[in-house]
CSV table of C-alpha atoms in Angstrom, one decimal:
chain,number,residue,atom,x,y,z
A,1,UNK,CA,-7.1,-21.8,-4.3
A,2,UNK,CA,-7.6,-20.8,-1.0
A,3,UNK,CA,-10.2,-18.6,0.5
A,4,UNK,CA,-10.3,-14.7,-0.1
A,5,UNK,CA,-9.0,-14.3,3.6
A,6,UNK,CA,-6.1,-16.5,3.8
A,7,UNK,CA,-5.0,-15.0,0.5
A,8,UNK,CA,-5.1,-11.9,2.0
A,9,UNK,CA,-3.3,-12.8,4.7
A,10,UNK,CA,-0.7,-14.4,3.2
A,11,UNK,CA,-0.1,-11.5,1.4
A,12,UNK,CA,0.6,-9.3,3.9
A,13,UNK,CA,2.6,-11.6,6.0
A,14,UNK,CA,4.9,-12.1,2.6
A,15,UNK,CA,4.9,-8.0,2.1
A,16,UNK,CA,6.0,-7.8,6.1
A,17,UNK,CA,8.6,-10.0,5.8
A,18,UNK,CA,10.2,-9.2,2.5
A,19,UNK,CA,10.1,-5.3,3.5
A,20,UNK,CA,11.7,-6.4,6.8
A,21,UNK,CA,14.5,-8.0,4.9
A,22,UNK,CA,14.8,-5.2,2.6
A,23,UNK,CA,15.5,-2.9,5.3
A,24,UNK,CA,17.6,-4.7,8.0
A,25,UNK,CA,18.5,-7.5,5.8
A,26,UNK,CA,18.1,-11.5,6.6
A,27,UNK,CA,20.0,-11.5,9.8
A,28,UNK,CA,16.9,-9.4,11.2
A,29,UNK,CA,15.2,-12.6,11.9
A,30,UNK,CA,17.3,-13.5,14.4
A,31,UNK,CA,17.5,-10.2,16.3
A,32,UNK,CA,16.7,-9.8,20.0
A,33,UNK,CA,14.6,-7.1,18.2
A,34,UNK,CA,12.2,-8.5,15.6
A,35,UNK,CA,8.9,-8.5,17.1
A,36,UNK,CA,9.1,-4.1,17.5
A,37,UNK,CA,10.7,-4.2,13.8
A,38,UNK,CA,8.2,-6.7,12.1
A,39,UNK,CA,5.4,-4.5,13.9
A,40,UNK,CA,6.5,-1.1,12.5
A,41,UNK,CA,6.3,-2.6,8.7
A,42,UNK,CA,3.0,-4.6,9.5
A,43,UNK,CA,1.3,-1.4,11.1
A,44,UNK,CA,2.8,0.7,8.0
A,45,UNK,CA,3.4,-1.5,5.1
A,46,UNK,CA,1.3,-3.9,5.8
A,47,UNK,CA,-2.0,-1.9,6.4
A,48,UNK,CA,-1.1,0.3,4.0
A,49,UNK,CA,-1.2,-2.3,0.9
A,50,UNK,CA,-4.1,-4.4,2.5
A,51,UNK,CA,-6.3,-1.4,2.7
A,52,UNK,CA,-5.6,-0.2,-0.6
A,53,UNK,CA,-5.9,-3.2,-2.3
A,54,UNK,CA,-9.6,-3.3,0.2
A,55,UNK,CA,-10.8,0.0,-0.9
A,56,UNK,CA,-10.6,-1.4,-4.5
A,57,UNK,CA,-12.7,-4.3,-3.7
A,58,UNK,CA,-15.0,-2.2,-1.3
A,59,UNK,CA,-15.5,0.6,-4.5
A,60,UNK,CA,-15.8,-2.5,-7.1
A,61,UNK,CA,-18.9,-3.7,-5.3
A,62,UNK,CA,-20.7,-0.6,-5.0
A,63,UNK,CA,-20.3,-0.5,-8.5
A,64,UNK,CA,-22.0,-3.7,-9.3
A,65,UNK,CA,-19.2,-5.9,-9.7
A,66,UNK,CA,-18.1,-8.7,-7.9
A,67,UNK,CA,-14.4,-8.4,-6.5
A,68,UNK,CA,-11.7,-11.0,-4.6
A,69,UNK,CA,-8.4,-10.6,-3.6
A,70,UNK,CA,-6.2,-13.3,-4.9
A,71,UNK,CA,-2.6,-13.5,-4.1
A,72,UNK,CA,0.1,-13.9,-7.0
A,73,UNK,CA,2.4,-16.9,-6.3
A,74,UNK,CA,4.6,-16.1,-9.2
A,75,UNK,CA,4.6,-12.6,-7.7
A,76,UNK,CA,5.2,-13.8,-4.2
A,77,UNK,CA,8.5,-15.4,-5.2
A,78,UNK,CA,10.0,-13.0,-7.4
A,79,UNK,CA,9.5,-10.5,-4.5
A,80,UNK,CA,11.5,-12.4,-1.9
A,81,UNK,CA,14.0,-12.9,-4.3
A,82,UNK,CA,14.7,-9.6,-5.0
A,83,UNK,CA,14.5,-8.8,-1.3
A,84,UNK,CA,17.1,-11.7,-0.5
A,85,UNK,CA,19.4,-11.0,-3.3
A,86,UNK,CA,19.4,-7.3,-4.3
A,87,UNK,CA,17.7,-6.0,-1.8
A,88,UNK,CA,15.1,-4.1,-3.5
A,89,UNK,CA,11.2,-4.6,-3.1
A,90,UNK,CA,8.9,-5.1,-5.6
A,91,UNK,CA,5.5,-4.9,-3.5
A,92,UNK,CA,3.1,-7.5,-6.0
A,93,UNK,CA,2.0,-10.2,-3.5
A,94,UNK,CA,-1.7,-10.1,-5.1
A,95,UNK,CA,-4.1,-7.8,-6.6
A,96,UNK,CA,-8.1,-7.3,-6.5
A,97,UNK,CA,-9.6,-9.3,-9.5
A,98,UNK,CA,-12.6,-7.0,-10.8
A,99,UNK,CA,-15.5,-9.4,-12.5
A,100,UNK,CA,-17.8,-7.2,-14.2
A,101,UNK,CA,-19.7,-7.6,-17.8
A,102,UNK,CA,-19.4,-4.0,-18.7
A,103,UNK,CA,-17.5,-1.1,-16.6
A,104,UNK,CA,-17.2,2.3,-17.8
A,105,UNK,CA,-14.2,4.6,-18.1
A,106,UNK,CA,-15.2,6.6,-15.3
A,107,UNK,CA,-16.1,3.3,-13.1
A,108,UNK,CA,-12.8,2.0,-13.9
A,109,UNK,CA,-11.5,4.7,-13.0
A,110,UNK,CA,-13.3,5.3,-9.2
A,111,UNK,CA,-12.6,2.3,-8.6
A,112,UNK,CA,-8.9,3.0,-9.7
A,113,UNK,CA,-8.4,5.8,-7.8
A,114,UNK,CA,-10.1,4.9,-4.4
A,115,UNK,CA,-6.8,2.6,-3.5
A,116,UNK,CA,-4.4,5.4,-3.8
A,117,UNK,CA,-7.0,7.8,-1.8
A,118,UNK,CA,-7.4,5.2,0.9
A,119,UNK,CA,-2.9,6.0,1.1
A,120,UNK,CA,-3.6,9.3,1.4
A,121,UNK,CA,-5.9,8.8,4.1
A,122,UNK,CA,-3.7,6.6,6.1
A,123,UNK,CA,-0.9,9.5,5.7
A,124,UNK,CA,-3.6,12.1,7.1
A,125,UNK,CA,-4.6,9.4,9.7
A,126,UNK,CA,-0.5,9.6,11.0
A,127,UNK,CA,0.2,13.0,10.1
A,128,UNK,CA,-2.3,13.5,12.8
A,129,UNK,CA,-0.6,11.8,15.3
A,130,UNK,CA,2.7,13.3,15.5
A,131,UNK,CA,0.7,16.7,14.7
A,132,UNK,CA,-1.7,15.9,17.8
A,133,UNK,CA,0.8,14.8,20.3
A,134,UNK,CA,2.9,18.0,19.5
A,135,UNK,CA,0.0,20.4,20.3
A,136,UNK,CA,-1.0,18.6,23.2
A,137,UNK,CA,2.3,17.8,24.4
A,138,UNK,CA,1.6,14.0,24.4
A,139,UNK,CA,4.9,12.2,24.4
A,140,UNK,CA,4.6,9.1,22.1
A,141,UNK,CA,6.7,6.0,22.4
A,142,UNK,CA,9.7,5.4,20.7
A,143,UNK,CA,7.7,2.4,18.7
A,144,UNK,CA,4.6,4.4,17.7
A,145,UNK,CA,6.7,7.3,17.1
A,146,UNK,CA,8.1,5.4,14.1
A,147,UNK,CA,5.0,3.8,13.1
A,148,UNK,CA,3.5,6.9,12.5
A,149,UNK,CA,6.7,8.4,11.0
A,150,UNK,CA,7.2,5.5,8.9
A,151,UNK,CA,3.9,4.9,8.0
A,152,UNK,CA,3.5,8.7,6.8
A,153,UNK,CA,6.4,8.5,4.8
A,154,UNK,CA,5.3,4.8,3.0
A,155,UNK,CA,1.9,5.5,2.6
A,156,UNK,CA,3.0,8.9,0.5
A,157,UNK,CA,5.1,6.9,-1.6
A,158,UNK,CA,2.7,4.2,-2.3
A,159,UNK,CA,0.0,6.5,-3.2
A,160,UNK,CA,2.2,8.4,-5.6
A,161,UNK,CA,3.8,4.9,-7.0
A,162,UNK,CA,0.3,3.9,-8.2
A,163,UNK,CA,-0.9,6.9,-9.5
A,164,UNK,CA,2.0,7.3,-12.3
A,165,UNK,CA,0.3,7.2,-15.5
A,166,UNK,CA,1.7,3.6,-16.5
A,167,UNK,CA,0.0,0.7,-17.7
A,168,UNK,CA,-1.3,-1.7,-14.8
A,169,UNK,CA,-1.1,0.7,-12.2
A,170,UNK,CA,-4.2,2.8,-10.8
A,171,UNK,CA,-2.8,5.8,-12.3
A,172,UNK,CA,-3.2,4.9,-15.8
A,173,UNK,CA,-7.1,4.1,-15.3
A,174,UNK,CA,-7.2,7.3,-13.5
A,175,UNK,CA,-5.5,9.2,-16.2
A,176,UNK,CA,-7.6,7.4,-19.2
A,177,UNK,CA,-10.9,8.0,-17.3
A,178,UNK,CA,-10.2,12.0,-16.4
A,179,UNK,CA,-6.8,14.0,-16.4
A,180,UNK,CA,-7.6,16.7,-14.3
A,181,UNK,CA,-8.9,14.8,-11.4
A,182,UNK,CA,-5.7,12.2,-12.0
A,183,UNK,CA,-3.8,16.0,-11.7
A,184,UNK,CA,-4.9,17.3,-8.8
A,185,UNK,CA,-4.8,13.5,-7.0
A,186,UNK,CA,-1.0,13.0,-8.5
A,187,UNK,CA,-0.2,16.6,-7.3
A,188,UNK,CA,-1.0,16.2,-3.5
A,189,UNK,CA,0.1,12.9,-3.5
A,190,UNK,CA,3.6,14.3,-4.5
A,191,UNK,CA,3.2,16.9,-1.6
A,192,UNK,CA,2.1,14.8,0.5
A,193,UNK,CA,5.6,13.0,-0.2
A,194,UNK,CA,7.7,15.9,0.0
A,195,UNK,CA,6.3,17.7,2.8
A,196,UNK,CA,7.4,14.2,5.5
A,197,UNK,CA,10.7,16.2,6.0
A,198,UNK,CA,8.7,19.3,7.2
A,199,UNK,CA,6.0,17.5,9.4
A,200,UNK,CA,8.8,15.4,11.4
């Protein structure tokens, strides 16, 4: 097992790449191309997992548990096999492993919740960008233009992916530990989703 570092950085190089072939296929890898592509999903997708899967670690800790990222090699290749062949992502590189004695419904389920509300952050975070350079008339480039489009749009959906109510994912921690705070976290989430249209 490698060090918490280079697991976390194979996993977001994997997430990159798969995602790349998701969305423009394996010939993308030999586009003229690649570099701008590969850097819109790292500075979406990329940051987008990494942080949240951070922000669980970060919470975990200040709850009095000790925390490392490890990355899933079973999880690793089913993912680029589905990307390859179907075509269809299924985001589990690696996860943060929580090593704590005893941990509370409610501590589960802060620490559960802070990865989808580090997504939500990241949407605000882009939101403001293409918000700000409206107002001030700022004319982005074509490359951070999509970033921040893209990366709005992704880091919607992943917040709203792991706050469904399903066993394994944030959501059911969130859901088990309080209902109404899941509520009003799954609700905004979902507007935060549906409201991209509007925004662009």
């Amino acid at each position: 097992m490698g060090s918490e570092t280079e697991d976390m950085i194979i996993a977001m190089a994997s997430i990159v790449l798969a995602f790349a072939i998701v969305f423009w296929g394996p010939g993308v890898f030999f586009e003229q191309n690649l570099i701008p592509k590969l850097a819109i999903v790292l500075f979406t997708v990329g940051i987008g997992f990494i942080s949240h899967e951070l922000g669980h670690k970060w919470m975990a800790e200040r709850h009095g548990a000790r925390a490392r990222f490890i990355v899933w090699k079973e999880g690793l290749f089913l993912m680029f096999i589905l990307a390859f062949f179907i075509r269809i992502i299924f985001a589990a590189p690696g996860a943060v492993y929580i090593f704590k004695n005893y941990m509370t419904k409610k501590e589960n389920g802060i620490i559960s919740l802070t990865g989808p509300a580090i997504n939500m952050a990241l949407w605000l975070f882009f939101v403001c960008i293409l918000l700000g350079s409206s107002i001030l008339s700022i004319n982005l480039t074509q490359i951070v233009k999509e970033i921040a489009i893209f990366g709005m749009n992704i880091n919607a959906l992943l917040a709203v992916f792991n706050l469904l109510p399903i066993f394994i994912l944030d959501g059911a921690k969130v859901f088990n530990w309080d209902k109404g705070i899941w509520a009003v976290a799954f609700v905004i989430a979902l507007a935060m989703m549906f409201s991209g249209g509007l925004i662009v």
